[in-house]
Amino acid sequence: MKSYGEDVFSEKAILKHMPKSVATKLIATMREGKPLDPSIADEVAHGMKDWAIENGATHFTHWFQPMTGGTAEKHDAFLEPSGPAQAVQRFYGKNLIGGETDASSFPSGGLRSTFEARGYTAWDPTSPAFIKRHENGATLCIPTAFCAYTGAALDMKTPLLRSIQAVSKATERLMKKFKKPKAHVSITLGAEQEYFLIDRSFYLKRPDLLQTGRTVFGAAPAKHQQLDDHYFGAIRPRIIKFMTEVEERLWKLGIPAKTRHNEVAPAQFELAPMFEDINLAVDHNMLIMEVLRQTAEANGLVCLLHEKPFEGVNGSGKHCNWSIAYGGRNLLSPGDNPRDNAIFLTFLSAIIRAVDLHSDLLRMSTAGAGNDHRLGGNEAPPAIISIFLGDELTAVMKEIETGHAEKKTGRTAMKIGVDTMPPIPRDATDRNRTSPFAFTGNKFEFRTPGSSQNCAMSQMVLNTIVAESIDAICDKLDAAGGDFNEELQKLLQRLIRKHKRILFSGDGYGREWPKEAEARGLPNLRNTSEAIEPLKSAANVALFSRYGVLSEGEMASRHEIAAEDYRSRVLIEGKVSLEIARSMIRPVVADEFSRLATAIGRASRDGLKVGIAGLRALSLKLGAGLDDLHVKCERVEKAVAKEQPAAILREMASLRKTVDKLEGLVDDGKWPLPKYREMLFIY
Ligand code: ADP
Ligand code: MG
């Protein structure tokens, strides 16, 4: 594939565009994630600029991920006047390494004092620069972190980078106990991206989709996903054209888009790239979302990344497949010798402990107005976090817990570090799709994150809590001091006994599960308001401070931003509902009603014997609907005035019932909104 990575300032491009000695230093910097040697910065910038200009770029930008959940860029031309009516193109080392930008309009949650409005961007050399193309040229994008004057993180990337360090360090510490030589730790992420595509002409007629990303009205169509005929179905020509264009752009950006398929809901699809180093994978996921949106637009489609654009049909997630590799070997892959198995089981136990102790934080990391509609629906993992291990591994856990292996030959001892484990198959049939956190053979798949979310947040939390767990295990082993294998075995046994309540292989969608989870003491944080509270707990503040991932102030700011984002989004939805109900739905219903009333009057005057009963019945229904509409709009209005998200959502849902009922009564030709049966099936 010749064009793969051609829009990336790759090692190949680096070697071609700067002196060998500079290139070698830069490549080492990028591989090790170390700061750039300032003495070569100008030469690096010069080479990067030459490469970018060769590829049509006129501008550069620091590309970062503010706490809005999206990405940000501000372009600067390379242009520098060199005399009257003369200019050259320049790019300096200092422009590459850092930037200063007005941060006052990015959310800071109180981290940036009003007199210090500047924000600072700093190059992240572990994510290579790339080029974004547009119709008239291109822009050189330099992935950066974004922080305040005080160094406080104003973005999603900085804490992620810190958490990678934390978990890498803890991993090195534990691997040393297994007498493994020092090696590079790599945290890997493969983020599966789900999305909907609808025809742009429908989208433009839906103010709710335009303003909120989801439909606040719309009756369920007779046929939606009951027949399971969309999932993995043949991909329609218009869609495959879109998909191939997406892939072409992604491949040029060095993003390893690998699989594409129809998802469960009509008009729903998925794209999954091959896993990569987590920091790069997060950047790439942000680009994937952008490319999906832009390519859809170019094809007369709209890509909906909202977690629940359509009520009653499946929502969209972003399944985050996560693992740890040490010197290139996946530590979550069960080994075929006792020593490797012991390592595998220790990491597995660390993760089980982490998720059990901090399931509230994992839930927090996926909170948001959009995802609330998805979690707890009967198609997405519930808001309760639990772990699915699969039959074989559950059996192994049981063996460790009891200290006995049940073999065909009878009961035998199971000794960690001495015995080999039974093989754990990577079998696709052994999948529990209802689990929020599932072991899938050689990685964990965290399914709670929402399709529109920046997964840096959830991955940062996961890295940090696993780092803490690994360290806790190391501390215990340090304190023990006896025979290593025996101590380890005792420790894992204790850990499993203590934390096995988080393991659940049953139906996560079932009605019984919330009750059972409650009995087990597992938190069930149903909505964003509840889910973001863990950011404020003293224990969590201590945890994130200890690992230098988030300071108390940074956590408080994230809480404030999440709360504000939630409040604003719900408020917008409330207002949009009202506007549509009053200015689009009501006039149509009122018209229809008065038309009927006139017809009934005329028919009775003319002494018609038939038809009047039918007209009356319909007019009664429409009239009642009209009254309902009035009352319910008033209620939404009141809730909106009070700015209470819970009340707004409740009243919106009630108003929706009335509107959706009216949809089935009013003349199809007059209904002002494209219907589900159109949007989900005509594309
Ligand atoms: P599925 O879950 O549909 O069976 P795969 O198991 O092939 O599909 O992988 C789903 C995602 O998990 C892909 O993005 C894949 O690259 C990623 N993945 C596979 N192995 C790892 C790993 N060791 N670490 C992180 N992600 C991984
Ligand atoms: Mg999967």
PDB file of C-alpha atoms in Angstrom, residues 190-195 232 235 240 243 246-247 250-251 255-263 269-275 288 292 321:
ATOM      1  CA  GLY A 190      -8.224  -0.646  19.742  1.00  0.00           C
ATOM      2  CA  ALA A 191     -11.344   1.532  19.745  1.00  0.00           C
ATOM      3  CA  GLU A 192     -14.301   0.210  17.762  1.00  0.00           C
ATOM      4  CA  GLN A 193     -16.377   3.135  16.522  1.00  0.00           C
ATOM      5  CA  GLU A 194     -20.124   2.801  15.959  1.00  0.00           C
ATOM      6  CA  TYR A 195     -22.110   5.409  14.025  1.00  0.00           C
ATOM      7  CA  PHE A 232     -23.362  -7.951   9.113  1.00  0.00           C
ATOM      8  CA  ILE A 235     -23.385  -3.245   2.555  1.00  0.00           C
ATOM      9  CA  ILE A 240     -19.597   1.108   0.676  1.00  0.00           C
ATOM     10  CA  MET A 243     -16.677   3.579   3.607  1.00  0.00           C
ATOM     11  CA  VAL A 246     -13.214   7.032   4.660  1.00  0.00           C
ATOM     12  CA  GLU A 247     -10.628   4.259   4.589  1.00  0.00           C
ATOM     13  CA  LEU A 250      -7.574   7.183   7.127  1.00  0.00           C
ATOM     14  CA  TRP A 251      -4.905   5.026   5.529  1.00  0.00           C
ATOM     15  CA  ILE A 255      -4.672   5.078  10.725  1.00  0.00           C
ATOM     16  CA  PRO A 256      -5.021   1.301  10.416  1.00  0.00           C
ATOM     17  CA  ALA A 257      -8.761   1.096   9.667  1.00  0.00           C
ATOM     18  CA  LYS A 258      -9.310  -2.635   9.520  1.00  0.00           C
ATOM     19  CA  THR A 259     -12.922  -3.767   9.725  1.00  0.00           C
ATOM     20  CA  ARG A 260     -16.192  -2.312   8.447  1.00  0.00           C
ATOM     21  CA  HIS A 261     -19.683  -3.685   8.787  1.00  0.00           C
ATOM     22  CA  ASN A 262     -23.377  -3.041   9.276  1.00  0.00           C
ATOM     23  CA  GLU A 263     -24.300  -2.890  12.960  1.00  0.00           C
ATOM     24  CA  PHE A 269     -22.365   0.862  11.071  1.00  0.00           C
ATOM     25  CA  GLU A 270     -19.011   0.201  12.680  1.00  0.00           C
ATOM     26  CA  LEU A 271     -15.399   0.899  11.881  1.00  0.00           C
ATOM     27  CA  ALA A 272     -12.598  -0.723  13.852  1.00  0.00           C
ATOM     28  CA  PRO A 273      -8.906   0.039  13.444  1.00  0.00           C
ATOM     29  CA  MET A 274      -6.083  -2.274  14.468  1.00  0.00           C
ATOM     30  CA  PHE A 275      -4.939  -1.529  17.988  1.00  0.00           C
ATOM     31  CA  ILE A 288     -11.655   8.871  12.625  1.00  0.00           C
ATOM     32  CA  LEU A 292     -16.469  10.020   9.167  1.00  0.00           C
ATOM     33  CA  ASN A 321     -10.105  -2.834  23.715  1.00  0.00           C
TER      34      ASN A 321
END
